[in-house]
Amino acid sequence: MPVTEEQKHLANAITNALEALYPTVECALESGGDPFRLLVMGRLSAQCTDARVNTVCRDLFAVYPDVYAMAEADLPTLEKLVFSCGVYKVKAANIRDFSVIIRDKFDGQVPDTMDDLLSLPGVGRKIANLILGDVYHKPAIVADTHCIRISNRLGLCDKKDPVHVEKALIPLIAPEKSSDFCHRLVWFGREYCMARAPRCEECPLRAQNLCTFTERKS
Ligand code: SF4
């Protein structure tokens, strides 16, 4: 879909408004800046809340603190540790398997390209973009549930498919701002633009005429 000047202007204004609203942002996953831990947490966060992942990972990383320990993990023990994140058997197997690959093929370092990240079991574009943006400070659109919902409401895209949203936002958001833009959408989605009952009346973006979602809905 060709990008219009109007969309670019809107995206720029939304980016500035979110920056003003949340001047400093951090990833909601508390990895302590450790790339491997962020990768594990990203995998666990599928169909699970960030808060639960943060809690689970305190115990998980006490037992398996790094890629080398995780590559040698006892699978039943690992499954028990990640059980409450859901889909625990698949997640545990993915985490141990990608730890082995990172140890053996990537010299213990989380890879820094989309292709290499996607070659890891259980790692899709969402996690790969999280790593590229947060760890390697590369342009990255993390098309998670907040990003998809809010981008559609704001009129920055018009489909719910994550790849579509990612591709639609890439030409609209300045590359150096893209990773933080997505983090800000998470905070904004929790404070104002919730899935079920968005606080449109109090919304700072609406106050700046940056969202017409309510009008479009009615
Ligand atoms: S006006 Fe409502 S739908 Fe639009 S961004 Fe704000 S909270 Fe979300």
Short mmCIF file of C-alpha atoms and ligand atoms in Angstrom, two decimals:
data_model
loop_
_atom_site.label_atom_id
_atom_site.label_comp_id
_atom_site.label_asym_id
_atom_site.label_seq_id
_atom_site.Cartn_x
_atom_site.Cartn_y
_atom_site.Cartn_z
CA MET A 1 0.00 0.00 0.00
CA PRO A 2 1.57 3.36 -1.01
CA VAL A 3 2.26 5.71 1.87
CA THR A 4 0.62 9.13 1.69
CA GLU A 5 2.06 12.40 3.01
CA GLU A 6 -0.97 12.61 5.29
CA GLN A 7 -0.13 9.24 6.86
CA LYS A 8 3.50 10.27 7.31
CA HIS A 9 2.43 13.48 8.99
CA LEU A 10 0.02 11.60 11.26
CA ALA A 11 2.65 9.00 12.19
CA ASN A 12 5.16 11.72 12.97
CA ALA A 13 2.69 13.58 15.18
CA ILE A 14 1.76 10.35 17.00
CA THR A 15 5.44 9.51 17.53
CA ASN A 16 6.04 12.97 19.04
CA ALA A 17 2.95 12.77 21.22
CA LEU A 18 3.94 9.36 22.59
CA GLU A 19 7.48 10.59 23.25
CA ALA A 20 6.08 13.51 25.22
CA LEU A 21 3.78 11.16 27.14
CA TYR A 22 6.46 8.56 27.91
CA PRO A 23 9.84 10.30 27.70
CA THR A 24 11.75 7.24 28.85
CA VAL A 25 10.62 3.74 28.02
CA GLU A 26 11.89 0.32 28.82
CA CYS A 27 10.87 -3.06 27.60
CA ALA A 28 8.20 -4.52 29.88
CA LEU A 29 10.25 -7.73 30.07
CA GLU A 30 12.81 -7.34 32.83
CA SER A 31 15.85 -8.93 31.25
CA GLY A 32 18.39 -6.65 32.91
CA GLY A 33 19.83 -5.85 29.50
CA ASP A 34 20.96 -9.44 28.92
CA PRO A 35 20.31 -10.43 25.24
CA PHE A 36 19.98 -14.15 25.94
CA ARG A 37 17.58 -13.59 28.81
CA LEU A 38 15.50 -11.27 26.64
CA LEU A 39 15.31 -13.95 23.96
CA VAL A 40 14.12 -16.54 26.49
CA MET A 41 11.60 -14.09 27.94
CA GLY A 42 10.37 -13.19 24.46
CA ARG A 43 9.71 -16.86 23.76
CA LEU A 44 7.89 -17.32 27.08
CA SER A 45 5.75 -14.22 26.53
CA ALA A 46 3.69 -15.78 23.73
CA GLN A 47 0.14 -16.16 25.05
CA CYS A 48 1.31 -15.03 28.48
CA THR A 49 1.53 -11.71 30.33
CA ASP A 50 4.82 -9.87 30.71
CA ALA A 51 4.24 -9.75 34.47
CA ARG A 52 4.04 -13.54 34.70
CA VAL A 53 7.12 -13.98 32.52
CA ASN A 54 9.05 -11.62 34.80
CA THR A 55 8.01 -13.63 37.85
CA VAL A 56 8.71 -17.03 36.28
CA CYS A 57 12.11 -15.93 35.03
CA ARG A 58 13.39 -14.97 38.47
CA ASP A 59 13.36 -18.67 39.40
CA LEU A 60 14.28 -19.85 35.91
CA PHE A 61 17.45 -17.76 35.69
CA ALA A 62 18.42 -18.69 39.24
CA VAL A 63 18.63 -22.30 38.02
CA TYR A 64 19.81 -21.70 34.43
CA PRO A 65 21.49 -18.29 34.35
CA ASP A 66 22.96 -18.24 30.83
CA VAL A 67 23.01 -19.88 27.43
CA TYR A 68 25.54 -22.52 28.47
CA ALA A 69 23.52 -23.62 31.51
CA MET A 70 20.28 -23.52 29.50
CA ALA A 71 21.76 -25.67 26.73
CA GLU A 72 22.44 -28.37 29.33
CA ALA A 73 19.07 -27.97 31.04
CA ASP A 74 17.16 -31.02 32.20
CA LEU A 75 13.97 -30.83 30.11
CA PRO A 76 11.47 -31.97 32.79
CA THR A 77 12.97 -29.45 35.24
CA LEU A 78 12.79 -26.71 32.61
CA GLU A 79 9.18 -27.62 31.82
CA LYS A 80 8.26 -27.34 35.49
CA LEU A 81 9.92 -23.95 35.79
CA VAL A 82 8.05 -22.47 32.79
CA PHE A 83 4.80 -24.37 33.34
CA SER A 84 2.72 -21.36 34.39
CA CYS A 85 3.58 -19.48 31.15
CA GLY A 86 1.40 -21.94 29.20
CA VAL A 87 2.29 -24.14 26.21
CA TYR A 88 5.14 -25.13 28.50
CA LYS A 89 6.34 -28.28 26.73
CA VAL A 90 6.89 -26.53 23.41
CA LYS A 91 8.37 -23.43 25.05
CA ALA A 92 10.78 -25.46 27.18
CA ALA A 93 11.90 -27.53 24.19
CA ASN A 94 12.37 -24.40 22.04
CA ILE A 95 14.40 -22.66 24.73
CA ARG A 96 16.71 -25.60 25.28
CA ASP A 97 17.09 -26.24 21.54
CA PHE A 98 17.86 -22.64 20.61
CA SER A 99 20.32 -22.47 23.50
CA VAL A 100 22.23 -25.40 22.01
CA ILE A 101 22.25 -23.72 18.59
CA ILE A 102 23.40 -20.35 19.99
CA ARG A 103 26.15 -22.08 21.97
CA ASP A 104 27.37 -24.24 19.09
CA LYS A 105 26.69 -22.16 15.98
CA PHE A 106 26.82 -18.57 17.22
CA ASP A 107 29.62 -18.81 19.77
CA GLY A 108 27.24 -18.20 22.65
CA GLN A 109 26.03 -14.85 21.27
CA VAL A 110 22.42 -14.11 20.36
CA PRO A 111 22.53 -13.49 16.58
CA ASP A 112 22.02 -9.97 15.20
CA THR A 113 20.28 -10.56 11.87
CA MET A 114 16.65 -11.32 11.11
CA ASP A 115 17.53 -14.45 9.11
CA ASP A 116 19.72 -15.94 11.85
CA LEU A 117 17.18 -15.14 14.54
CA LEU A 118 14.38 -16.71 12.50
CA SER A 119 16.49 -19.87 12.15
CA LEU A 120 16.12 -20.46 15.92
CA PRO A 121 13.29 -22.79 16.99
CA GLY A 122 10.25 -20.91 18.28
CA VAL A 123 11.59 -17.50 17.27
CA GLY A 124 9.26 -15.52 14.98
CA ARG A 125 9.40 -11.99 13.64
CA LYS A 126 8.02 -10.46 16.84
CA ILE A 127 10.81 -11.83 19.04
CA ALA A 128 13.41 -11.26 16.33
CA ASN A 129 12.41 -7.60 16.05
CA LEU A 130 12.49 -7.25 19.83
CA ILE A 131 16.09 -8.48 19.84
CA LEU A 132 17.14 -6.40 16.82
CA GLY A 133 15.67 -3.23 18.30
CA ASP A 134 16.45 -3.59 21.99
CA VAL A 135 19.78 -5.39 21.88
CA TYR A 136 21.33 -4.30 18.61
CA HIS A 137 19.57 -0.92 18.20
CA LYS A 138 18.53 -1.68 14.66
CA PRO A 139 15.25 -0.49 13.13
CA ALA A 140 12.54 -2.82 14.39
CA ILE A 141 8.77 -2.92 14.54
CA VAL A 142 7.52 -5.32 17.20
CA ALA A 143 4.01 -6.09 15.98
CA ASP A 144 2.57 -7.37 19.25
CA THR A 145 -1.05 -7.21 20.31
CA HIS A 146 -0.83 -3.57 21.47
CA CYS A 147 0.95 -2.44 18.32
CA ILE A 148 -1.59 -4.17 16.08
CA ARG A 149 -4.64 -2.89 17.92
CA ILE A 150 -3.51 0.71 18.37
CA SER A 151 -2.00 1.12 14.89
CA ASN A 152 -5.32 0.08 13.41
CA ARG A 153 -7.31 2.39 15.68
CA LEU A 154 -5.03 5.29 14.82
CA GLY A 155 -5.42 4.62 11.10
CA LEU A 156 -1.75 3.80 10.50
CA CYS A 157 -2.73 0.45 8.99
CA ASP A 158 -5.90 -1.40 8.17
CA LYS A 159 -5.31 -5.09 8.82
CA LYS A 160 -4.71 -7.23 11.91
CA ASP A 161 -2.03 -9.47 10.43
CA PRO A 162 1.29 -8.81 12.26
CA VAL A 163 3.42 -8.94 9.11
CA HIS A 164 1.11 -6.44 7.42
CA VAL A 165 1.33 -4.12 10.45
CA GLU A 166 5.12 -4.40 10.52
CA LYS A 167 5.42 -3.62 6.81
CA ALA A 168 2.89 -0.77 7.05
CA LEU A 169 4.73 0.92 9.94
CA ILE A 170 8.28 0.61 8.56
CA PRO A 171 7.93 3.49 6.07
CA LEU A 172 5.95 5.59 8.57
CA ILE A 173 8.13 5.51 11.68
CA ALA A 174 11.66 6.90 11.67
CA PRO A 175 13.99 3.85 11.82
CA GLU A 176 15.91 5.12 14.85
CA LYS A 177 12.63 5.62 16.72
CA SER A 178 10.85 2.44 15.70
CA SER A 179 11.85 0.22 18.62
CA ASP A 180 10.96 2.79 21.30
CA PHE A 181 7.77 3.67 19.41
CA CYS A 182 6.59 0.07 19.90
CA HIS A 183 7.52 0.08 23.59
CA ARG A 184 5.56 3.30 23.99
CA LEU A 185 2.53 1.68 22.34
CA VAL A 186 2.64 -1.03 25.01
CA TRP A 187 2.57 1.53 27.83
CA PHE A 188 -0.07 3.57 26.02
CA GLY A 189 -2.15 0.44 25.41
CA ARG A 190 -2.13 -0.34 29.10
CA GLU A 191 -2.89 3.17 30.29
CA TYR A 192 -5.35 4.48 27.69
CA CYS A 193 -5.98 2.36 24.64
CA MET A 194 -7.00 -0.95 26.19
CA ALA A 195 -8.50 -3.69 24.05
CA ARG A 196 -11.94 -3.77 25.69
CA ALA A 197 -12.59 -0.33 27.16
CA PRO A 198 -10.26 2.33 25.76
CA ARG A 199 -10.29 5.59 27.75
CA CYS A 200 -11.02 7.70 24.68
CA GLU A 201 -12.52 10.59 26.64
CA GLU A 202 -9.23 11.12 28.49
CA CYS A 203 -6.92 10.15 25.67
CA PRO A 204 -4.06 12.61 25.01
CA LEU A 205 -3.85 11.58 21.36
CA ARG A 206 -7.51 12.27 20.82
CA ALA A 207 -7.11 15.63 22.53
CA GLN A 208 -4.61 16.45 19.79
CA ASN A 209 -6.97 15.22 17.05
CA LEU A 210 -4.67 12.28 16.31
CA CYS A 211 -7.32 9.58 16.66
CA THR A 212 -10.75 9.42 15.16
CA PHE A 213 -11.43 5.84 16.25
CA THR A 214 -14.50 6.71 18.34
CA GLU A 215 -16.05 8.73 15.52
CA ARG A 216 -15.27 6.00 12.98
CA LYS A 217 -16.81 3.36 15.21
CA SER A 218 -20.09 5.21 15.66
S1 SF4 B 1 -8.95 7.89 21.28
FE1 SF4 B 1 -9.39 5.89 22.14
S2 SF4 B 1 -9.01 4.44 20.46
FE2 SF4 B 1 -7.99 6.38 19.93
S3 SF4 B 1 -5.91 6.16 20.65
FE3 SF4 B 1 -7.07 7.16 22.26
S4 SF4 B 1 -7.76 5.53 23.61
FE4 SF4 B 1 -7.14 4.60 21.67
#
